[in-house]
Short mmCIF file of C-alpha atoms and ligand atoms in Angstrom, two decimals:
data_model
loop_
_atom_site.label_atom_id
_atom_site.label_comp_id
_atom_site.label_asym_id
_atom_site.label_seq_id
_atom_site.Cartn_x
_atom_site.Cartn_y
_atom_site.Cartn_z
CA UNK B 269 0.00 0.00 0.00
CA UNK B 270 1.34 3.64 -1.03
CA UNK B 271 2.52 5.79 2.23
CA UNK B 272 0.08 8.23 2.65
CA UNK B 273 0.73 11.90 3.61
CA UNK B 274 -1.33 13.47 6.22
CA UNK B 275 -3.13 16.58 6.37
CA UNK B 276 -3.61 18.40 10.12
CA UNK B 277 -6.25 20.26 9.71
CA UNK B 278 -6.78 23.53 11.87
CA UNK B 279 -8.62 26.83 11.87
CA UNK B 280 -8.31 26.20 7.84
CA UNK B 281 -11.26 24.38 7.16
CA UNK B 282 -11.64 24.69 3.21
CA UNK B 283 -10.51 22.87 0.26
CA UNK B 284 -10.22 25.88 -1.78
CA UNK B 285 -7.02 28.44 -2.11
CA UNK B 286 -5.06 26.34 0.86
CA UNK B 287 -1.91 26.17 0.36
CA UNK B 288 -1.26 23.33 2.87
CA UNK B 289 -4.25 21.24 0.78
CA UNK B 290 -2.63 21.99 -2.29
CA UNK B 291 0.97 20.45 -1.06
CA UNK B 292 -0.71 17.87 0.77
CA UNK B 293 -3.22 17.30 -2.79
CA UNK B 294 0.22 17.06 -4.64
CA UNK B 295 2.51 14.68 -2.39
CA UNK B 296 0.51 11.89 -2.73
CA UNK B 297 -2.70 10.10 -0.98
CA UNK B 298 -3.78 12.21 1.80
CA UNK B 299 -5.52 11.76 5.07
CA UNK B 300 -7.45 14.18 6.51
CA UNK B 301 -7.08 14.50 10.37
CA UNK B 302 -8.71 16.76 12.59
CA UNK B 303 -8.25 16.61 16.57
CA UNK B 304 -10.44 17.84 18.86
CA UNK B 305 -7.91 18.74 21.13
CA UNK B 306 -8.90 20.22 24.76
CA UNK B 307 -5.16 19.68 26.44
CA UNK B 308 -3.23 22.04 24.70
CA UNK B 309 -4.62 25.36 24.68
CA UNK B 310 -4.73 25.28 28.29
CA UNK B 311 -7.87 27.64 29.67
CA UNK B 312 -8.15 28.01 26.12
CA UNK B 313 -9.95 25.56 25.13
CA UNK B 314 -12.56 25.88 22.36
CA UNK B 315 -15.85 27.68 24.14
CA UNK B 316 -19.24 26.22 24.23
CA UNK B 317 -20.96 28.44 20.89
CA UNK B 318 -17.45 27.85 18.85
CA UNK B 319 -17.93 24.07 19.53
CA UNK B 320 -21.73 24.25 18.07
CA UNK B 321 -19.82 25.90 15.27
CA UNK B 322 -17.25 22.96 14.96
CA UNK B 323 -19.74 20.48 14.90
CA UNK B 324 -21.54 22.22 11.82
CA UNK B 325 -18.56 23.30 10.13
CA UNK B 326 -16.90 19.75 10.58
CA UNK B 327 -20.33 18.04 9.49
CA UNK B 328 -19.65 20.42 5.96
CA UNK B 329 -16.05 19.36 5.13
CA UNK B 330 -16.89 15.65 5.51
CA UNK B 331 -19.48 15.56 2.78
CA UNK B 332 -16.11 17.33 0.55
CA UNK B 333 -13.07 15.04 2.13
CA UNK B 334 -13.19 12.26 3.97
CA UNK B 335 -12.04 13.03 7.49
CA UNK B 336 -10.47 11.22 10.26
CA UNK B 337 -11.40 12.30 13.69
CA UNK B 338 -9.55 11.75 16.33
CA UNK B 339 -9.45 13.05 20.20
CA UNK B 340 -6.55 14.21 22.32
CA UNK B 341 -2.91 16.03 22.41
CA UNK B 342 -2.21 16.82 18.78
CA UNK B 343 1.07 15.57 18.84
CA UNK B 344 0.31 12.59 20.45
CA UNK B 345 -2.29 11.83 18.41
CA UNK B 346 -0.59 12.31 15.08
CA UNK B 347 2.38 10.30 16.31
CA UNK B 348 -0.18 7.59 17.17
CA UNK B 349 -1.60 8.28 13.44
CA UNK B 350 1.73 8.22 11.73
CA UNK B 351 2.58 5.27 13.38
CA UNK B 352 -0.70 3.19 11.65
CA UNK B 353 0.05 4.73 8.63
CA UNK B 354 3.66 4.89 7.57
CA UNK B 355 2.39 7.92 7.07
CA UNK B 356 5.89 9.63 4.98
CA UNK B 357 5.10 13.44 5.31
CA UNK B 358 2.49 16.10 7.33
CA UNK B 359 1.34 19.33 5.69
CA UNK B 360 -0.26 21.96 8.00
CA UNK B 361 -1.82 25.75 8.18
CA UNK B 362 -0.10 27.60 10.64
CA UNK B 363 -1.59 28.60 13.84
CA UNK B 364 -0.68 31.39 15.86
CA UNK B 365 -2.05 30.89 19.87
CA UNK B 366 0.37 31.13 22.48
CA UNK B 367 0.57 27.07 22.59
CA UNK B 368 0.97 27.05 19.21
CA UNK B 369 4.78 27.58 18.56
CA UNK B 370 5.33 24.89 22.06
CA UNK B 371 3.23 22.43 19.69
CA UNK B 372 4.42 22.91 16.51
CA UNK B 373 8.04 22.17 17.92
CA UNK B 374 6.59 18.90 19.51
CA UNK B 375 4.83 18.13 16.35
CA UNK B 376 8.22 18.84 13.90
CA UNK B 377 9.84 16.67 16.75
CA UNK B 378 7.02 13.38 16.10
CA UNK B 379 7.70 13.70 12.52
CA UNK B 380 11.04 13.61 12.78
CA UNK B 381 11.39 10.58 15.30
CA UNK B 382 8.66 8.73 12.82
CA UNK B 383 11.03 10.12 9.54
CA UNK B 384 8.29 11.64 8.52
CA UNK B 385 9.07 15.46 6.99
CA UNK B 386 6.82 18.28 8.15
CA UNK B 387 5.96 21.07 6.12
CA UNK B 388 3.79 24.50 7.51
CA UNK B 389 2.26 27.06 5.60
CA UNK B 390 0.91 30.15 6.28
CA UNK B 391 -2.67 31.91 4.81
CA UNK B 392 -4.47 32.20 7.98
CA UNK B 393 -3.16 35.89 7.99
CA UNK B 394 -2.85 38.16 5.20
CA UNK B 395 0.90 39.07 6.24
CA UNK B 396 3.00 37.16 8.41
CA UNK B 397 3.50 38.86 11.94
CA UNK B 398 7.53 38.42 11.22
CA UNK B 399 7.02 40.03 7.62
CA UNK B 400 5.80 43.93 8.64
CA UNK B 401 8.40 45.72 10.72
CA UNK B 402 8.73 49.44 11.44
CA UNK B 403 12.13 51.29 10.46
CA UNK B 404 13.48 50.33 13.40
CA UNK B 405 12.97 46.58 12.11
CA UNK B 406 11.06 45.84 14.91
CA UNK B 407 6.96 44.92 15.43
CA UNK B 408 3.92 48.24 15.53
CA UNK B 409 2.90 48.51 18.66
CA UNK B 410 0.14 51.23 16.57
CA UNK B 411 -2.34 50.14 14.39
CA UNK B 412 -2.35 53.04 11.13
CA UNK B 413 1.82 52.45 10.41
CA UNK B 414 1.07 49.02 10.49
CA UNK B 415 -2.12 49.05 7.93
CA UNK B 416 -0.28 51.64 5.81
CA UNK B 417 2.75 49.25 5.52
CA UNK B 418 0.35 46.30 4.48
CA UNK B 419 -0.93 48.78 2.08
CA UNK B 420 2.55 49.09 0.47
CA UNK B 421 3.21 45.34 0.87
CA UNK B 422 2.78 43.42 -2.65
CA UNK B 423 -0.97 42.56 -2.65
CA UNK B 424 -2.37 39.53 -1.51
CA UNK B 425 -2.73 36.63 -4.03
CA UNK B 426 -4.53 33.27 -3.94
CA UNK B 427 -3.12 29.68 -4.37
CA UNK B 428 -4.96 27.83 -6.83
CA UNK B 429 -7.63 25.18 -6.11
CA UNK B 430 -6.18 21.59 -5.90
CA UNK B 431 -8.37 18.34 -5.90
CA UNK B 432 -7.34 15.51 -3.23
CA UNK B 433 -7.21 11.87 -3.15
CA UNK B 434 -8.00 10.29 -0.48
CA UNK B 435 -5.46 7.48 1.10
CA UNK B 436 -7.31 3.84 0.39
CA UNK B 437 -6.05 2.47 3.69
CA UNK B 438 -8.45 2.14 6.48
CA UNK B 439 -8.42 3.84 9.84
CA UNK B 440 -10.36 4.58 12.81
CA UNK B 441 -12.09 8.12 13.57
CA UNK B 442 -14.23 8.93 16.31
CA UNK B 443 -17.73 10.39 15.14
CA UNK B 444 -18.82 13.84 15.23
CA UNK B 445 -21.71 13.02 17.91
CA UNK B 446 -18.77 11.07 19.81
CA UNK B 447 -17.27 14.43 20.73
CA UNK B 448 -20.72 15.77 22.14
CA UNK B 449 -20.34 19.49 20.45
CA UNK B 450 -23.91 20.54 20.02
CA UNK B 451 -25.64 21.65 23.57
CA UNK B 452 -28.17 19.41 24.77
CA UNK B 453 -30.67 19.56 27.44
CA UNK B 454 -31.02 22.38 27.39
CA UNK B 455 -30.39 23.19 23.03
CA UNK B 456 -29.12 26.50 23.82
CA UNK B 457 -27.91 26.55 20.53
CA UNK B 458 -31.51 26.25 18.54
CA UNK B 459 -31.79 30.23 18.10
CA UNK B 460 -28.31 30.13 16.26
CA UNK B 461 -29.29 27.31 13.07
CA UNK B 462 -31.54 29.76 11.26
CA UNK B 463 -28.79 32.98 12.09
CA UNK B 464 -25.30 30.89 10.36
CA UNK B 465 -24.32 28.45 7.83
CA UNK B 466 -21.16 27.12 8.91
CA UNK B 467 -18.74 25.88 6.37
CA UNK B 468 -17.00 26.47 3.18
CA UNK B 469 -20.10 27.13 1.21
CA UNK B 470 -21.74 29.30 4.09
CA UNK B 471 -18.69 31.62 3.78
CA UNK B 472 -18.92 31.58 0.06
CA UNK B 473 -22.32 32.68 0.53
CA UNK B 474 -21.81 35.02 3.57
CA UNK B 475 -19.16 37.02 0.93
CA UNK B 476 -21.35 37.11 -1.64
CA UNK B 477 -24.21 38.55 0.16
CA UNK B 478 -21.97 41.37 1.75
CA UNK B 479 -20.73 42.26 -1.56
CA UNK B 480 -24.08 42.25 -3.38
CA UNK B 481 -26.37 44.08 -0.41
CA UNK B 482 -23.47 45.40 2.35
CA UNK B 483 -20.46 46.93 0.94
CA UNK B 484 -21.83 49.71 -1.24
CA UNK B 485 -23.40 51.20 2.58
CA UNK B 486 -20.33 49.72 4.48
CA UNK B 487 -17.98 53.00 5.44
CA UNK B 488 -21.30 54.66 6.43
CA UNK B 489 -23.86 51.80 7.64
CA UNK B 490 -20.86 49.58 9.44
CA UNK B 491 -21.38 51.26 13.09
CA UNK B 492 -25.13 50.71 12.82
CA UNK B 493 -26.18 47.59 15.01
CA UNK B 494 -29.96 47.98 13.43
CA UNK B 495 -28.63 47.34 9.80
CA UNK B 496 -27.30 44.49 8.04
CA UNK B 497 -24.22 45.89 6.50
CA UNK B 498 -21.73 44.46 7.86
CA UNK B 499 -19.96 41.19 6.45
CA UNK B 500 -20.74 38.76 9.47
CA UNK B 501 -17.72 37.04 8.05
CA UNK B 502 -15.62 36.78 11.19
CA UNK B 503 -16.39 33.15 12.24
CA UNK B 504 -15.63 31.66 8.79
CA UNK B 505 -12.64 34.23 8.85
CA UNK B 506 -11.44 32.60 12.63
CA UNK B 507 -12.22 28.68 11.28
CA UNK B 508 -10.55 29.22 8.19
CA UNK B 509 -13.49 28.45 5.91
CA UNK B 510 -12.44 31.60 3.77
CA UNK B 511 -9.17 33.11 3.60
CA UNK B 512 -8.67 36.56 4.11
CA UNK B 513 -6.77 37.00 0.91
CA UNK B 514 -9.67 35.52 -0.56
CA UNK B 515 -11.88 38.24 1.05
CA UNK B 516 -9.24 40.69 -0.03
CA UNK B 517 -9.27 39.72 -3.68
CA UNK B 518 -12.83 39.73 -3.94
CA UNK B 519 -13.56 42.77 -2.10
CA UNK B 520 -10.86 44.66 -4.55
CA UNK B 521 -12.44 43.26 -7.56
CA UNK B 522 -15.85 44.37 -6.35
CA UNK B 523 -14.68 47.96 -5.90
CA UNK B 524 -13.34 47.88 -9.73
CA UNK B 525 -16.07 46.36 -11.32
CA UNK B 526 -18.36 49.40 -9.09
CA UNK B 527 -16.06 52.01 -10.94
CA UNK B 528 -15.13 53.96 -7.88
CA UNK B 529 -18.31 54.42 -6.20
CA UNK B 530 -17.55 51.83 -3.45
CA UNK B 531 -14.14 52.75 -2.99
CA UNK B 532 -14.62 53.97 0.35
CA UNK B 533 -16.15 51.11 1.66
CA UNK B 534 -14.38 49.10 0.28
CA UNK B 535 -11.08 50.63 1.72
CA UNK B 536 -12.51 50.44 5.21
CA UNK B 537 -13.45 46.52 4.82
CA UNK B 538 -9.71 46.31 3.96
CA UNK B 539 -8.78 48.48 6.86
CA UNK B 540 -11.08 46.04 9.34
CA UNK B 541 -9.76 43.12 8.29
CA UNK B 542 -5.86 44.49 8.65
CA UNK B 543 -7.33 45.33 12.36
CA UNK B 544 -7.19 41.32 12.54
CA UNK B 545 -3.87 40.90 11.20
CA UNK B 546 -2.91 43.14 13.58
CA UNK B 547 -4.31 41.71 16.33
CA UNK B 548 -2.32 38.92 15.72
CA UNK B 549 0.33 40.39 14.53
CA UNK B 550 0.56 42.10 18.40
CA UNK B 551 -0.20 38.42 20.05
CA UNK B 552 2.91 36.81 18.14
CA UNK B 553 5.13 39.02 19.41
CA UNK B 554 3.14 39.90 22.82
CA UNK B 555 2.08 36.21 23.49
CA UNK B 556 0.93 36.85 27.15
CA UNK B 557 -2.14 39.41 25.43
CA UNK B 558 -4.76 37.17 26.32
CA UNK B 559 -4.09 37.10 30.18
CA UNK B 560 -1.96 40.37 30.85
CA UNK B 561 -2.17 43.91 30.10
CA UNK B 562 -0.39 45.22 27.20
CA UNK B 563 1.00 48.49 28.72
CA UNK B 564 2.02 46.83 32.38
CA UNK B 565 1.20 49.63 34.24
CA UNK B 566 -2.43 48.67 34.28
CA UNK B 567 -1.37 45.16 36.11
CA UNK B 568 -1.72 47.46 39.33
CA UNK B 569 -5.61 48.51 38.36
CA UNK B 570 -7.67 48.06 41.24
CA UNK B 571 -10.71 46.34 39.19
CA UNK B 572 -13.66 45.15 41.67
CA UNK B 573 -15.17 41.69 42.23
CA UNK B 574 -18.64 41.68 42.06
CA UNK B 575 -20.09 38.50 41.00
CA UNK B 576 -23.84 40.27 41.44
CA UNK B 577 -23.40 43.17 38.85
CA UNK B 578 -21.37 40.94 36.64
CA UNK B 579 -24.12 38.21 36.42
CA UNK B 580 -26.45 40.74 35.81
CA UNK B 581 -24.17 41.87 32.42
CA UNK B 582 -24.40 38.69 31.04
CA UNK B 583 -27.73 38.57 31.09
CA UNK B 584 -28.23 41.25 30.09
CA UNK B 585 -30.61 42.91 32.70
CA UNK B 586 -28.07 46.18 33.56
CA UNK B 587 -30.99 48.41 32.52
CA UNK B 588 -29.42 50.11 29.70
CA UNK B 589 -31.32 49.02 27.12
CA UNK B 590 -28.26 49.01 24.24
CA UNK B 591 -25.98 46.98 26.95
CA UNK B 592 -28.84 44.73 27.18
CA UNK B 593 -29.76 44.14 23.64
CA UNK B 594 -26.07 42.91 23.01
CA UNK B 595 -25.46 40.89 25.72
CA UNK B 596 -29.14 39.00 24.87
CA UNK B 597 -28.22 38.65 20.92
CA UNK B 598 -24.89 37.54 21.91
CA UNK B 599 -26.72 34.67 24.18
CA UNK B 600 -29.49 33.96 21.60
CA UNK B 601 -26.90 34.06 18.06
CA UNK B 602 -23.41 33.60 19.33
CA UNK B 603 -22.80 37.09 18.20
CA UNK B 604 -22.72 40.66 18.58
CA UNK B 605 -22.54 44.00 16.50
CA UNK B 606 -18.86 45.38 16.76
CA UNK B 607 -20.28 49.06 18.10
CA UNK B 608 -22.61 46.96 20.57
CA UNK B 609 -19.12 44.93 21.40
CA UNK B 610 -17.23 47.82 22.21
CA UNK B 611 -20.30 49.83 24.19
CA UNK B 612 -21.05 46.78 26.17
CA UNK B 613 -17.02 45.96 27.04
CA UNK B 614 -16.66 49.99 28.25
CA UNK B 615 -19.76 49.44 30.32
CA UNK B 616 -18.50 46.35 32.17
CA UNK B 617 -14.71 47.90 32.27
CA UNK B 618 -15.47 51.64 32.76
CA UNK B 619 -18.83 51.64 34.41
CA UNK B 620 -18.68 48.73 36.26
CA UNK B 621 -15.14 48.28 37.01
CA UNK B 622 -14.86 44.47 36.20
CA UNK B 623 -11.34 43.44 34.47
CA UNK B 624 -11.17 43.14 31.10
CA UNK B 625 -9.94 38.77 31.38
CA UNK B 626 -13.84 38.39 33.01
CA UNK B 627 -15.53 40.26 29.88
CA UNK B 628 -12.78 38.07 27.51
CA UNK B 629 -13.65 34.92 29.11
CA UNK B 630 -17.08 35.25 28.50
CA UNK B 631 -17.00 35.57 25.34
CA UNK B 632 -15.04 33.44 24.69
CA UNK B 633 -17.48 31.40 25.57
CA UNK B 634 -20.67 32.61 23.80
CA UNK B 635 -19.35 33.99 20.60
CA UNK B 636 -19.57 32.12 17.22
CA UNK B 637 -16.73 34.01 16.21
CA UNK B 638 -14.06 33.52 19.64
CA UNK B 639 -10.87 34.12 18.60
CA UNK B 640 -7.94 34.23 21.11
CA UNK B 641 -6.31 37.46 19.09
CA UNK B 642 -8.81 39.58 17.93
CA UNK B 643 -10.64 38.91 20.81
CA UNK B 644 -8.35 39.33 23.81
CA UNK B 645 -6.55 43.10 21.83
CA UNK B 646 -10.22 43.90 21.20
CA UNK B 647 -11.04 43.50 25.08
CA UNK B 648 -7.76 45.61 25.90
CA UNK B 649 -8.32 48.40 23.46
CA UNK B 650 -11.70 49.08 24.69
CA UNK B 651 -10.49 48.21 28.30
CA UNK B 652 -7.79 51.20 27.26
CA UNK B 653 -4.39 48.57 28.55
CA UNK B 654 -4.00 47.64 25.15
CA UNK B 655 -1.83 48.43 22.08
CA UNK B 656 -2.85 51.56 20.68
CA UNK B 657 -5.91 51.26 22.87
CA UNK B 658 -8.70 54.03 23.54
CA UNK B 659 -7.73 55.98 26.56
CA UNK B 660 -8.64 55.07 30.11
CA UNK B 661 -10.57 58.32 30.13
CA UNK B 662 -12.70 57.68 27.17
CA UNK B 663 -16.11 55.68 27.89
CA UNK B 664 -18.46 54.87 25.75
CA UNK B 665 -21.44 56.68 27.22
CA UNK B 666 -24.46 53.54 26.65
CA UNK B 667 -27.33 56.31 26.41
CA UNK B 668 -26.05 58.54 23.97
CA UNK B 669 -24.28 55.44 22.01
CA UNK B 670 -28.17 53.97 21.95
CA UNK B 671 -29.09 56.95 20.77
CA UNK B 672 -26.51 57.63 18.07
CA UNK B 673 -26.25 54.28 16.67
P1 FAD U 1576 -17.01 43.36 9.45
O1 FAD U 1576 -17.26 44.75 9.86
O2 FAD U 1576 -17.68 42.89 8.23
O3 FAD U 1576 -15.42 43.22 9.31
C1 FAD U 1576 -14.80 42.30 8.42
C2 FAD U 1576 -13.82 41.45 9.19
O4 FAD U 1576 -12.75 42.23 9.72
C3 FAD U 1576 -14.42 40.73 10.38
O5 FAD U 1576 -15.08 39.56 9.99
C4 FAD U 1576 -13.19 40.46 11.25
O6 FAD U 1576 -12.51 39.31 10.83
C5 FAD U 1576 -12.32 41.68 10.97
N1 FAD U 1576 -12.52 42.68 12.03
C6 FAD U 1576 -13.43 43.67 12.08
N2 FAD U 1576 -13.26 44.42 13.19
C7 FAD U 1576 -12.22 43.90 13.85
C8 FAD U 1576 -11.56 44.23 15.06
N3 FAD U 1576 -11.92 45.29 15.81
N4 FAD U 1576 -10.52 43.46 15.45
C9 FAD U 1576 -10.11 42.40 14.70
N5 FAD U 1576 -10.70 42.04 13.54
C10 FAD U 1576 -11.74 42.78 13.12
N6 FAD U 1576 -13.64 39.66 16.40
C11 FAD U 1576 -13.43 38.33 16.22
O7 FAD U 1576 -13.29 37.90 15.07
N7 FAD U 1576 -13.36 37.49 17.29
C12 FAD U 1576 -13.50 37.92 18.58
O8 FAD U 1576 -13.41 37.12 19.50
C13 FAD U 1576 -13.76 39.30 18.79
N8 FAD U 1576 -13.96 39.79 20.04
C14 FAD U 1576 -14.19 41.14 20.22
C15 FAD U 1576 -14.36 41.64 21.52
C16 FAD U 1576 -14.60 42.99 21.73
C17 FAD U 1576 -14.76 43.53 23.13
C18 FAD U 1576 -14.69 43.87 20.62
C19 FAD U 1576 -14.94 45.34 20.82
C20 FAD U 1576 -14.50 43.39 19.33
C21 FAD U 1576 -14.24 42.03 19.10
N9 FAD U 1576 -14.06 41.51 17.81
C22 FAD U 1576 -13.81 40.17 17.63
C23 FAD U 1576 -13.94 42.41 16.63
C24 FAD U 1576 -15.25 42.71 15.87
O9 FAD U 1576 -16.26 43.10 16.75
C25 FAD U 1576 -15.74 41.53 15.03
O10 FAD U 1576 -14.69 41.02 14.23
C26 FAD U 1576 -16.89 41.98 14.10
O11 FAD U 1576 -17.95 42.49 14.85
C27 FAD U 1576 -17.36 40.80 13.26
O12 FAD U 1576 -18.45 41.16 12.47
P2 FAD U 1576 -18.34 41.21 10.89
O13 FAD U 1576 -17.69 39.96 10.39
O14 FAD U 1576 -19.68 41.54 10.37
O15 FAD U 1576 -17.32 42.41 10.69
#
């Protein structure tokens, strides 16, 4: 039987424009492995409304590849899978968590012991965090140097599509069910099937929607929570189901084919979705962002426990009805509006003087879209500890924000 290779799949769940697919596609028979793994990311583990996403997004890519599921540490695991296989090489997306680097040196070590090579791409990022320096050749710490250098980077370009064949070898795989991802007793999780189609083809769709109906009302319509114009593309963005060069090369053909008249829109899409590079492009180099304070001086805050008024904000029952409305869509769709995100995080850091790590946990919890960069510099920036963060002194004032917006 031929040696298979083996594709680790991550947070790049599509079989279009990947590169890792593509040099998996063109080594030889592939397997396609994903672990649910719960060990490794620590308190990080995936949150209860990502894992309904999983589940749906997982239950997509099987009807395109066959998948082998498997349960545990991912290096153990794929040693364990190597070792059944023969398996002669591993192609993977790279990931950029704070475990990640720790794993992907335990991982190059497991291929190496099985003499298997082990070859990482990137695409979950636009530009590599190592690839955009300042003059001083070292990382922004500010957000507009670092978008106008991506500006003046060589535009983003997309692998072509490969098509993969499958290794003929058998092998065990847990089932989806097995793992227990969808909420039961009670289906919390009901209200969000009719809001998201998870997958490939759901992010496919979610594009084409925002280009058709959102983007022409985008650089005006964006900060309105009432209105649909806004992408909702940031879960298939954080599971990999699109690319952001694919968004980026779609977006920028839109605005040509529109003749100018959604340049400006279309130039703050861009600019939003270099706010997520960035975010990770401050967590590579800044790897303790989800848990400490960027600017240290704000380790000394004197933030207040109060388990009462806390509860209260995550129920959304504070009284101010904007505040409210977020925190209840949140717990009914797994998301929220960005304005309603930022208006909701000042109120629980600037109103009611809870730390920003208690707002981050929880949603990392109940949003669709969780995602351990954007949303821990998101927390800090409104929080005003972060990297080029809003100042302590500004706060988002919920009345006149309800009123505005
Ligand atoms: P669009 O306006 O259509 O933007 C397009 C894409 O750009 C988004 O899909 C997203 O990938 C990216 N983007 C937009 N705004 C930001 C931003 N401020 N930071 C980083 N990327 C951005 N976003 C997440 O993806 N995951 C999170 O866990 C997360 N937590 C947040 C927590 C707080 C307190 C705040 C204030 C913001 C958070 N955001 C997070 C950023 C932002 O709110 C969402 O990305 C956005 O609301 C998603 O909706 P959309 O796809 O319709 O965005």
């Amino acid at each position: 039987m031929t040696k298979p290779v083996i594709l680790w799949l991550g947070n790049d769940l599509r079989t279009t424009n990947n590169a890792a697919f593509n040099a998996a596609a063109a080594a030889g028979e592939v397997i396609c492995l994903y672990f649910l793994d719960d060990a490794t990311p620590g308190d990080w583990k995936i949150g209860g409304a990502s894992r309904w996403w999983l589940h749906r997004s997982l239950e997509q890519l099987s009807r395109q590849v066959k998948l082998v599921l498997r349960r545990g540490r991912s290096d153990a695991v794929l040693a364990d899978v190597m070792r059944e296989t023969g398996a002669q090489a591993v192609y993977f997306t790279r990931n950029y968590a704070p475990w990640s680097s720790a794993l992907e040196r335990r991982v190059k070590e497991a291929c190496d012991r099985a003499g298997a090579a082990c070859h990482r791409y990137g695409g979950y990022l636009l530009h590599e965090p190592e690839a955009i320096r300042n003059g001083a050749g070292e990382p922004y710490k500010v957000y507009t140097p670092f978008s106008r250098a991506c500006f003046a980077a060589p535009e983003p370009k997309l692998p072509p599509s490969a098509k993969l064949l499958p290794w003929k070898g058998e092998l065990k795989s847990d089932t989806l069910d097995q793992w227990n991802l969808l909420p039961k007793n009670p289906n919390w999780a009901a209200t969000f099937e009719p809001e998201w189609q998870p997958g490939e083809a759901g992010a496919r769709v979610a594009l084409n929607r925002f280009m058709e109906d959102g983007l022409a009302n985008y650089a005006e319509g964006r900060d309105r929570p009432d209105q649909p114009f806004t992408s909702r593309l940031s879960p298939h963005l954080h599971w990999g189901e699109i690319s952001p060069a694919q968004c980026w090369v779609a977006i920028r053909s839109a605005a040509a084919q529109a003749g100018g008249a959604t340049d400006a829109s279309a130039e703050k899409f861009l600019k939003e979705i270099l706010w997520r590079d960035f975010s990770y492009h401050i967590l590579n180099h800044w790897p303790t962002l989800p848990t400490a304070p960027f600017r240290p001086e704000f380790g000394a805050f004197p933030w207040r426990s109060d388990d009462a008024a806390f509860n209260r904000w995550k129920r959304g029952e504070t009284g101010y009805p904007i505040v409210d409305a977020g925190l209840r869509q949140l717990w009914a769709t797994g998301t929220m509006h960005n304005r309603v995100r930022m208006v909701a995080a000042s109120f629980l850091t600037k109103h009611l003087l809870i730390s920003w790590t208690e707002g981050a946990k929880w949603f990392w919890d109940t949003l669709v879209d969780a995602d351990i960069a954007s949303n821990s510099a998101s927390w800090q920036w409104v929080a005003g500890c972060g990297a080029d963060a809003a100042p302590y002194f500004r706060i988002f004032n919920p009345v006149l924000q309800g009123e505005k917006f």
